[in-house]
């Protein structure tokens, strides 16, 4: 096949009912910055990495069930963030203060969390 040209991965976009609330959660959690912003779409970015996170208003958004259950809304993706093992509990506590909740079922020595709109994300240890 003929190569068309270069293509770059730019961002992950999360559907949500309220992009302001969800983007504020991740800005505070990650220490990132807001970039592009409208009432229905917000992008946050970090000066340290080349991938952005977008938050898109979707009035029909339904939070996924974690862990998955038959005939329930399934997760489409989840975000992973890594930190030193010694700091894991501090990060969990911080995320809880910001409005996350810890998933009822946990696997392994990482933490499965749910953001304020129910998207799963993980704190992985390195």
PDB file of N, CA and C in Angstrom, residues 3-80:
ATOM      1  N   UNK A   3       1.998   4.783   1.167  1.00  0.00           N
ATOM      2  CA  UNK A   3       1.923   5.582   2.391  1.00  0.00           C
ATOM      3  C   UNK A   3       1.447   6.983   2.025  1.00  0.00           C
ATOM      4  N   UNK A   4       0.443   7.453   2.724  1.00  0.00           N
ATOM      5  CA  UNK A   4      -0.137   8.762   2.445  1.00  0.00           C
ATOM      6  C   UNK A   4       0.729   9.873   3.010  1.00  0.00           C
ATOM      7  N   UNK A   5       1.252   9.649   4.189  1.00  0.00           N
ATOM      8  CA  UNK A   5       2.039  10.658   4.888  1.00  0.00           C
ATOM      9  C   UNK A   5       2.064  10.335   6.358  1.00  0.00           C
ATOM     10  N   UNK A   6       2.584  11.238   7.129  1.00  0.00           N
ATOM     11  CA  UNK A   6       2.683  11.011   8.569  1.00  0.00           C
ATOM     12  C   UNK A   6       1.354  11.286   9.249  1.00  0.00           C
ATOM     13  N   UNK A   7       1.053  10.481  10.236  1.00  0.00           N
ATOM     14  CA  UNK A   7      -0.145  10.695  11.046  1.00  0.00           C
ATOM     15  C   UNK A   7       0.276  10.612  12.509  1.00  0.00           C
ATOM     16  N   UNK A   8      -0.290  11.455  13.338  1.00  0.00           N
ATOM     17  CA  UNK A   8       0.102  11.519  14.741  1.00  0.00           C
ATOM     18  C   UNK A   8      -1.085  11.236  15.646  1.00  0.00           C
ATOM     19  N   UNK A   9      -0.803  10.582  16.755  1.00  0.00           N
ATOM     20  CA  UNK A   9      -1.813  10.376  17.789  1.00  0.00           C
ATOM     21  C   UNK A   9      -1.877  11.654  18.611  1.00  0.00           C
ATOM     22  N   UNK A  10      -3.057  12.231  18.745  1.00  0.00           N
ATOM     23  CA  UNK A  10      -3.199  13.541  19.370  1.00  0.00           C
ATOM     24  C   UNK A  10      -3.838  13.484  20.749  1.00  0.00           C
ATOM     25  N   UNK A  11      -4.982  12.796  20.865  1.00  0.00           N
ATOM     26  CA  UNK A  11      -5.698  12.826  22.135  1.00  0.00           C
ATOM     27  C   UNK A  11      -6.634  11.640  22.275  1.00  0.00           C
ATOM     28  N   UNK A  12      -6.993  11.375  23.523  1.00  0.00           N
ATOM     29  CA  UNK A  12      -8.067  10.463  23.880  1.00  0.00           C
ATOM     30  C   UNK A  12      -9.237  11.356  24.271  1.00  0.00           C
ATOM     31  N   UNK A  13     -10.423  11.044  23.785  1.00  0.00           N
ATOM     32  CA  UNK A  13     -11.600  11.860  24.094  1.00  0.00           C
ATOM     33  C   UNK A  13     -12.581  11.023  24.914  1.00  0.00           C
ATOM     34  N   UNK A  14     -12.970  11.554  26.058  1.00  0.00           N
ATOM     35  CA  UNK A  14     -13.941  10.895  26.921  1.00  0.00           C
ATOM     36  C   UNK A  14     -15.296  11.571  26.774  1.00  0.00           C
ATOM     37  N   UNK A  15     -16.320  10.789  26.460  1.00  0.00           N
ATOM     38  CA  UNK A  15     -17.680  11.314  26.476  1.00  0.00           C
ATOM     39  C   UNK A  15     -18.089  11.531  27.926  1.00  0.00           C
ATOM     40  N   UNK A  16     -18.891  12.554  28.160  1.00  0.00           N
ATOM     41  CA  UNK A  16     -19.334  12.843  29.525  1.00  0.00           C
ATOM     42  C   UNK A  16     -20.547  13.763  29.467  1.00  0.00           C
ATOM     43  N   UNK A  17     -21.256  13.838  30.564  1.00  0.00           N
ATOM     44  CA  UNK A  17     -22.396  14.754  30.633  1.00  0.00           C
ATOM     45  C   UNK A  17     -21.953  16.178  30.912  1.00  0.00           C
ATOM     46  N   UNK A  18     -20.840  16.337  31.648  1.00  0.00           N
ATOM     47  CA  UNK A  18     -20.387  17.675  32.021  1.00  0.00           C
ATOM     48  C   UNK A  18     -18.878  17.803  31.819  1.00  0.00           C
ATOM     49  N   UNK A  19     -18.451  18.325  30.654  1.00  0.00           N
ATOM     50  CA  UNK A  19     -17.019  18.427  30.381  1.00  0.00           C
ATOM     51  C   UNK A  19     -16.264  19.352  31.334  1.00  0.00           C
ATOM     52  N   UNK A  20     -16.932  20.349  31.893  1.00  0.00           N
ATOM     53  CA  UNK A  20     -16.253  21.258  32.826  1.00  0.00           C
ATOM     54  C   UNK A  20     -15.869  20.505  34.098  1.00  0.00           C
ATOM     55  N   UNK A  21     -16.822  19.807  34.690  1.00  0.00           N
ATOM     56  CA  UNK A  21     -16.549  19.077  35.930  1.00  0.00           C
ATOM     57  C   UNK A  21     -15.492  18.004  35.707  1.00  0.00           C
ATOM     58  N   UNK A  22     -15.620  17.237  34.625  1.00  0.00           N
ATOM     59  CA  UNK A  22     -14.678  16.137  34.406  1.00  0.00           C
ATOM     60  C   UNK A  22     -13.288  16.647  34.054  1.00  0.00           C
ATOM     61  N   UNK A  23     -13.203  17.681  33.230  1.00  0.00           N
ATOM     62  CA  UNK A  23     -11.876  18.221  32.897  1.00  0.00           C
ATOM     63  C   UNK A  23     -11.226  18.844  34.131  1.00  0.00           C
ATOM     64  N   UNK A  24     -12.007  19.512  34.973  1.00  0.00           N
ATOM     65  CA  UNK A  24     -11.455  20.064  36.219  1.00  0.00           C
ATOM     66  C   UNK A  24     -10.885  18.955  37.101  1.00  0.00           C
ATOM     67  N   UNK A  25     -11.579  17.827  37.178  1.00  0.00           N
ATOM     68  CA  UNK A  25     -11.085  16.695  37.963  1.00  0.00           C
ATOM     69  C   UNK A  25      -9.700  16.275  37.475  1.00  0.00           C
ATOM     70  N   UNK A  26      -9.549  16.066  36.159  1.00  0.00           N
ATOM     71  CA  UNK A  26      -8.267  15.601  35.628  1.00  0.00           C
ATOM     72  C   UNK A  26      -7.193  16.689  35.665  1.00  0.00           C
ATOM     73  N   UNK A  27      -7.559  17.942  35.477  1.00  0.00           N
ATOM     74  CA  UNK A  27      -6.586  19.036  35.617  1.00  0.00           C
ATOM     75  C   UNK A  27      -5.998  19.020  37.025  1.00  0.00           C
ATOM     76  N   UNK A  28      -6.849  18.878  38.020  1.00  0.00           N
ATOM     77  CA  UNK A  28      -6.379  18.854  39.406  1.00  0.00           C
ATOM     78  C   UNK A  28      -5.612  17.579  39.731  1.00  0.00           C
ATOM     79  N   UNK A  29      -6.091  16.443  39.256  1.00  0.00           N
ATOM     80  CA  UNK A  29      -5.423  15.173  39.531  1.00  0.00           C
ATOM     81  C   UNK A  29      -4.031  15.136  38.923  1.00  0.00           C
ATOM     82  N   UNK A  30      -3.928  15.549  37.661  1.00  0.00           N
ATOM     83  CA  UNK A  30      -2.680  15.391  36.914  1.00  0.00           C
ATOM     84  C   UNK A  30      -1.787  16.622  36.929  1.00  0.00           C
ATOM     85  N   UNK A  31      -2.331  17.769  37.321  1.00  0.00           N
ATOM     86  CA  UNK A  31      -1.544  18.995  37.259  1.00  0.00           C
ATOM     87  C   UNK A  31      -1.377  19.496  35.832  1.00  0.00           C
ATOM     88  N   UNK A  32      -2.329  19.137  34.946  1.00  0.00           N
ATOM     89  CA  UNK A  32      -2.286  19.559  33.556  1.00  0.00           C
ATOM     90  C   UNK A  32      -2.969  20.916  33.422  1.00  0.00           C
ATOM     91  N   UNK A  33      -3.091  21.394  32.175  1.00  0.00           N
ATOM     92  CA  UNK A  33      -3.662  22.709  31.897  1.00  0.00           C
ATOM     93  C   UNK A  33      -4.801  22.577  30.892  1.00  0.00           C
ATOM     94  N   UNK A  34      -5.750  23.495  30.991  1.00  0.00           N
ATOM     95  CA  UNK A  34      -6.800  23.543  29.974  1.00  0.00           C
ATOM     96  C   UNK A  34      -6.270  24.270  28.754  1.00  0.00           C
ATOM     97  N   UNK A  35      -6.620  23.736  27.599  1.00  0.00           N
ATOM     98  CA  UNK A  35      -6.257  24.370  26.337  1.00  0.00           C
ATOM     99  C   UNK A  35      -7.527  24.862  25.676  1.00  0.00           C
ATOM    100  N   UNK A  36      -7.908  24.227  24.582  1.00  0.00           N
ATOM    101  CA  UNK A  36      -9.131  24.555  23.860  1.00  0.00           C
ATOM    102  C   UNK A  36     -10.334  24.309  24.762  1.00  0.00           C
ATOM    103  N   UNK A  37     -11.303  25.247  24.724  1.00  0.00           N
ATOM    104  CA  UNK A  37     -12.460  25.088  25.601  1.00  0.00           C
ATOM    105  C   UNK A  37     -13.697  25.745  25.003  1.00  0.00           C
ATOM    106  N   UNK A  38     -14.764  24.953  24.866  1.00  0.00           N
ATOM    107  CA  UNK A  38     -16.092  25.468  24.536  1.00  0.00           C
ATOM    108  C   UNK A  38     -17.053  24.895  25.577  1.00  0.00           C
ATOM    109  N   UNK A  39     -18.339  25.196  25.443  1.00  0.00           N
ATOM    110  CA  UNK A  39     -19.318  24.636  26.380  1.00  0.00           C
ATOM    111  C   UNK A  39     -19.406  23.118  26.272  1.00  0.00           C
ATOM    112  N   UNK A  40     -19.120  22.578  25.081  1.00  0.00           N
ATOM    113  CA  UNK A  40     -19.318  21.154  24.829  1.00  0.00           C
ATOM    114  C   UNK A  40     -18.041  20.344  24.665  1.00  0.00           C
ATOM    115  N   UNK A  41     -16.883  20.996  24.637  1.00  0.00           N
ATOM    116  CA  UNK A  41     -15.640  20.251  24.391  1.00  0.00           C
ATOM    117  C   UNK A  41     -14.466  20.982  25.026  1.00  0.00           C
ATOM    118  N   UNK A  42     -13.683  20.255  25.793  1.00  0.00           N
ATOM    119  CA  UNK A  42     -12.510  20.825  26.462  1.00  0.00           C
ATOM    120  C   UNK A  42     -11.332  19.882  26.255  1.00  0.00           C
ATOM    121  N   UNK A  43     -10.176  20.455  25.993  1.00  0.00           N
ATOM    122  CA  UNK A  43      -8.942  19.672  25.885  1.00  0.00           C
ATOM    123  C   UNK A  43      -8.010  20.097  27.008  1.00  0.00           C
ATOM    124  N   UNK A  44      -7.411  19.094  27.680  1.00  0.00           N
ATOM    125  CA  UNK A  44      -6.366  19.391  28.656  1.00  0.00           C
ATOM    126  C   UNK A  44      -5.052  18.824  28.135  1.00  0.00           C
ATOM    127  N   UNK A  45      -3.965  19.440  28.562  1.00  0.00           N
ATOM    128  CA  UNK A  45      -2.656  19.034  28.053  1.00  0.00           C
ATOM    129  C   UNK A  45      -1.602  19.143  29.145  1.00  0.00           C
ATOM    130  N   UNK A  46      -0.513  18.447  28.900  1.00  0.00           N
ATOM    131  CA  UNK A  46       0.657  18.509  29.767  1.00  0.00           C
ATOM    132  C   UNK A  46       1.831  18.980  28.934  1.00  0.00           C
ATOM    133  N   UNK A  47       2.678  19.765  29.532  1.00  0.00           N
ATOM    134  CA  UNK A  47       3.891  20.189  28.831  1.00  0.00           C
ATOM    135  C   UNK A  47       4.917  19.063  28.787  1.00  0.00           C
ATOM    136  N   UNK A  48       4.662  17.972  29.526  1.00  0.00           N
ATOM    137  CA  UNK A  48       5.616  16.868  29.608  1.00  0.00           C
ATOM    138  C   UNK A  48       5.296  15.702  28.686  1.00  0.00           C
ATOM    139  N   UNK A  49       4.102  15.650  28.112  1.00  0.00           N
ATOM    140  CA  UNK A  49       3.787  14.533  27.213  1.00  0.00           C
ATOM    141  C   UNK A  49       3.061  15.056  25.980  1.00  0.00           C
ATOM    142  N   UNK A  50       3.033  14.243  24.955  1.00  0.00           N
ATOM    143  CA  UNK A  50       2.489  14.675  23.666  1.00  0.00           C
ATOM    144  C   UNK A  50       1.053  14.239  23.427  1.00  0.00           C
ATOM    145  N   UNK A  51       0.398  13.679  24.429  1.00  0.00           N
ATOM    146  CA  UNK A  51      -0.977  13.232  24.267  1.00  0.00           C
ATOM    147  C   UNK A  51      -1.877  14.096  25.141  1.00  0.00           C
ATOM    148  N   UNK A  52      -2.984  14.510  24.587  1.00  0.00           N
ATOM    149  CA  UNK A  52      -3.960  15.323  25.298  1.00  0.00           C
ATOM    150  C   UNK A  52      -5.164  14.466  25.673  1.00  0.00           C
ATOM    151  N   UNK A  53      -5.981  14.979  26.583  1.00  0.00           N
ATOM    152  CA  UNK A  53      -7.253  14.334  26.896  1.00  0.00           C
ATOM    153  C   UNK A  53      -8.352  15.334  26.574  1.00  0.00           C
ATOM    154  N   UNK A  54      -9.349  14.880  25.809  1.00  0.00           N
ATOM    155  CA  UNK A  54     -10.502  15.704  25.479  1.00  0.00           C
ATOM    156  C   UNK A  54     -11.726  15.227  26.246  1.00  0.00           C
ATOM    157  N   UNK A  55     -12.633  16.145  26.497  1.00  0.00           N
ATOM    158  CA  UNK A  55     -13.867  15.848  27.219  1.00  0.00           C
ATOM    159  C   UNK A  55     -15.013  16.402  26.388  1.00  0.00           C
ATOM    160  N   UNK A  56     -15.851  15.509  25.885  1.00  0.00           N
ATOM    161  CA  UNK A  56     -16.912  15.881  24.951  1.00  0.00           C
ATOM    162  C   UNK A  56     -18.279  15.655  25.585  1.00  0.00           C
ATOM    163  N   UNK A  57     -19.097  16.709  25.562  1.00  0.00           N
ATOM    164  CA  UNK A  57     -20.449  16.594  26.117  1.00  0.00           C
ATOM    165  C   UNK A  57     -21.252  15.599  25.284  1.00  0.00           C
ATOM    166  N   UNK A  58     -21.884  14.669  25.986  1.00  0.00           N
ATOM    167  CA  UNK A  58     -22.772  13.700  25.365  1.00  0.00           C
ATOM    168  C   UNK A  58     -23.926  13.490  26.341  1.00  0.00           C
ATOM    169  N   UNK A  59     -25.064  14.094  26.040  1.00  0.00           N
ATOM    170  CA  UNK A  59     -26.218  14.013  26.943  1.00  0.00           C
ATOM    171  C   UNK A  59     -26.705  12.581  27.124  1.00  0.00           C
ATOM    172  N   UNK A  60     -26.358  11.692  26.183  1.00  0.00           N
ATOM    173  CA  UNK A  60     -26.783  10.294  26.250  1.00  0.00           C
ATOM    174  C   UNK A  60     -25.751   9.408  26.953  1.00  0.00           C
ATOM    175  N   UNK A  61     -24.677  10.002  27.474  1.00  0.00           N
ATOM    176  CA  UNK A  61     -23.613   9.229  28.113  1.00  0.00           C
ATOM    177  C   UNK A  61     -24.160   8.396  29.277  1.00  0.00           C
ATOM    178  N   UNK A  62     -23.746   7.137  29.302  1.00  0.00           N
ATOM    179  CA  UNK A  62     -24.076   6.225  30.397  1.00  0.00           C
ATOM    180  C   UNK A  62     -22.760   5.687  30.929  1.00  0.00           C
ATOM    181  N   UNK A  63     -22.538   5.818  32.212  1.00  0.00           N
ATOM    182  CA  UNK A  63     -21.289   5.336  32.816  1.00  0.00           C
ATOM    183  C   UNK A  63     -21.192   3.819  32.684  1.00  0.00           C
ATOM    184  N   UNK A  64     -19.989   3.308  32.415  1.00  0.00           N
ATOM    185  CA  UNK A  64     -19.821   1.860  32.326  1.00  0.00           C
ATOM    186  C   UNK A  64     -19.899   1.203  33.699  1.00  0.00           C
ATOM    187  N   UNK A  65     -20.225  -0.068  33.696  1.00  0.00           N
ATOM    188  CA  UNK A  65     -20.244  -0.861  34.918  1.00  0.00           C
ATOM    189  C   UNK A  65     -18.876  -1.510  35.063  1.00  0.00           C
ATOM    190  N   UNK A  66     -18.294  -1.419  36.256  1.00  0.00           N
ATOM    191  CA  UNK A  66     -16.988  -2.043  36.511  1.00  0.00           C
ATOM    192  C   UNK A  66     -17.099  -2.905  37.751  1.00  0.00           C
ATOM    193  N   UNK A  67     -16.666  -4.160  37.691  1.00  0.00           N
ATOM    194  CA  UNK A  67     -16.254  -4.842  36.470  1.00  0.00           C
ATOM    195  C   UNK A  67     -17.461  -5.094  35.562  1.00  0.00           C
ATOM    196  N   UNK A  68     -17.161  -5.464  34.328  1.00  0.00           N
ATOM    197  CA  UNK A  68     -18.207  -5.615  33.328  1.00  0.00           C
ATOM    198  C   UNK A  68     -19.260  -6.637  33.752  1.00  0.00           C
ATOM    199  N   UNK A  69     -20.488  -6.380  33.335  1.00  0.00           N
ATOM    200  CA  UNK A  69     -21.599  -7.299  33.547  1.00  0.00           C
ATOM    201  C   UNK A  69     -22.335  -7.451  32.226  1.00  0.00           C
ATOM    202  N   UNK A  70     -22.854  -8.640  31.982  1.00  0.00           N
ATOM    203  CA  UNK A  70     -23.607  -8.909  30.763  1.00  0.00           C
ATOM    204  C   UNK A  70     -24.817  -7.974  30.709  1.00  0.00           C
ATOM    205  N   UNK A  71     -25.083  -7.450  29.519  1.00  0.00           N
ATOM    206  CA  UNK A  71     -26.224  -6.567  29.253  1.00  0.00           C
ATOM    207  C   UNK A  71     -26.165  -5.231  29.988  1.00  0.00           C
ATOM    208  N   UNK A  72     -24.982  -4.830  30.427  1.00  0.00           N
ATOM    209  CA  UNK A  72     -24.776  -3.517  31.039  1.00  0.00           C
ATOM    210  C   UNK A  72     -23.804  -2.729  30.167  1.00  0.00           C
ATOM    211  N   UNK A  73     -23.764  -1.420  30.362  1.00  0.00           N
ATOM    212  CA  UNK A  73     -22.837  -0.577  29.600  1.00  0.00           C
ATOM    213  C   UNK A  73     -21.400  -1.027  29.869  1.00  0.00           C
ATOM    214  N   UNK A  74     -20.653  -1.324  28.809  1.00  0.00           N
ATOM    215  CA  UNK A  74     -19.272  -1.777  28.924  1.00  0.00           C
ATOM    216  C   UNK A  74     -18.321  -0.593  28.788  1.00  0.00           C
ATOM    217  N   UNK A  75     -17.156  -0.719  29.405  1.00  0.00           N
ATOM    218  CA  UNK A  75     -16.139   0.317  29.228  1.00  0.00           C
ATOM    219  C   UNK A  75     -15.593   0.234  27.807  1.00  0.00           C
ATOM    220  N   UNK A  76     -15.248   1.362  27.241  1.00  0.00           N
ATOM    221  CA  UNK A  76     -14.653   1.413  25.911  1.00  0.00           C
ATOM    222  C   UNK A  76     -13.137   1.458  26.018  1.00  0.00           C
ATOM    223  N   UNK A  77     -12.658   2.073  27.075  1.00  0.00           N
ATOM    224  CA  UNK A  77     -11.222   2.179  27.342  1.00  0.00           C
ATOM    225  C   UNK A  77     -11.064   2.605  28.777  1.00  0.00           C
ATOM    226  N   UNK A  78      -9.833   2.558  29.259  1.00  0.00           N
ATOM    227  CA  UNK A  78      -9.545   3.151  30.557  1.00  0.00           C
ATOM    228  C   UNK A  78      -8.171   3.784  30.484  1.00  0.00           C
ATOM    229  N   UNK A  79      -7.931   4.730  31.349  1.00  0.00           N
ATOM    230  CA  UNK A  79      -6.657   5.440  31.395  1.00  0.00           C
ATOM    231  C   UNK A  79      -5.795   4.831  32.491  1.00  0.00           C
ATOM    232  N   UNK A  80      -4.497   4.742  32.244  1.00  0.00           N
ATOM    233  CA  UNK A  80      -3.537   4.251  33.234  1.00  0.00           C
ATOM    234  C   UNK A  80      -2.552   5.357  33.577  1.00  0.00           C
TER     235      UNK A  80
END
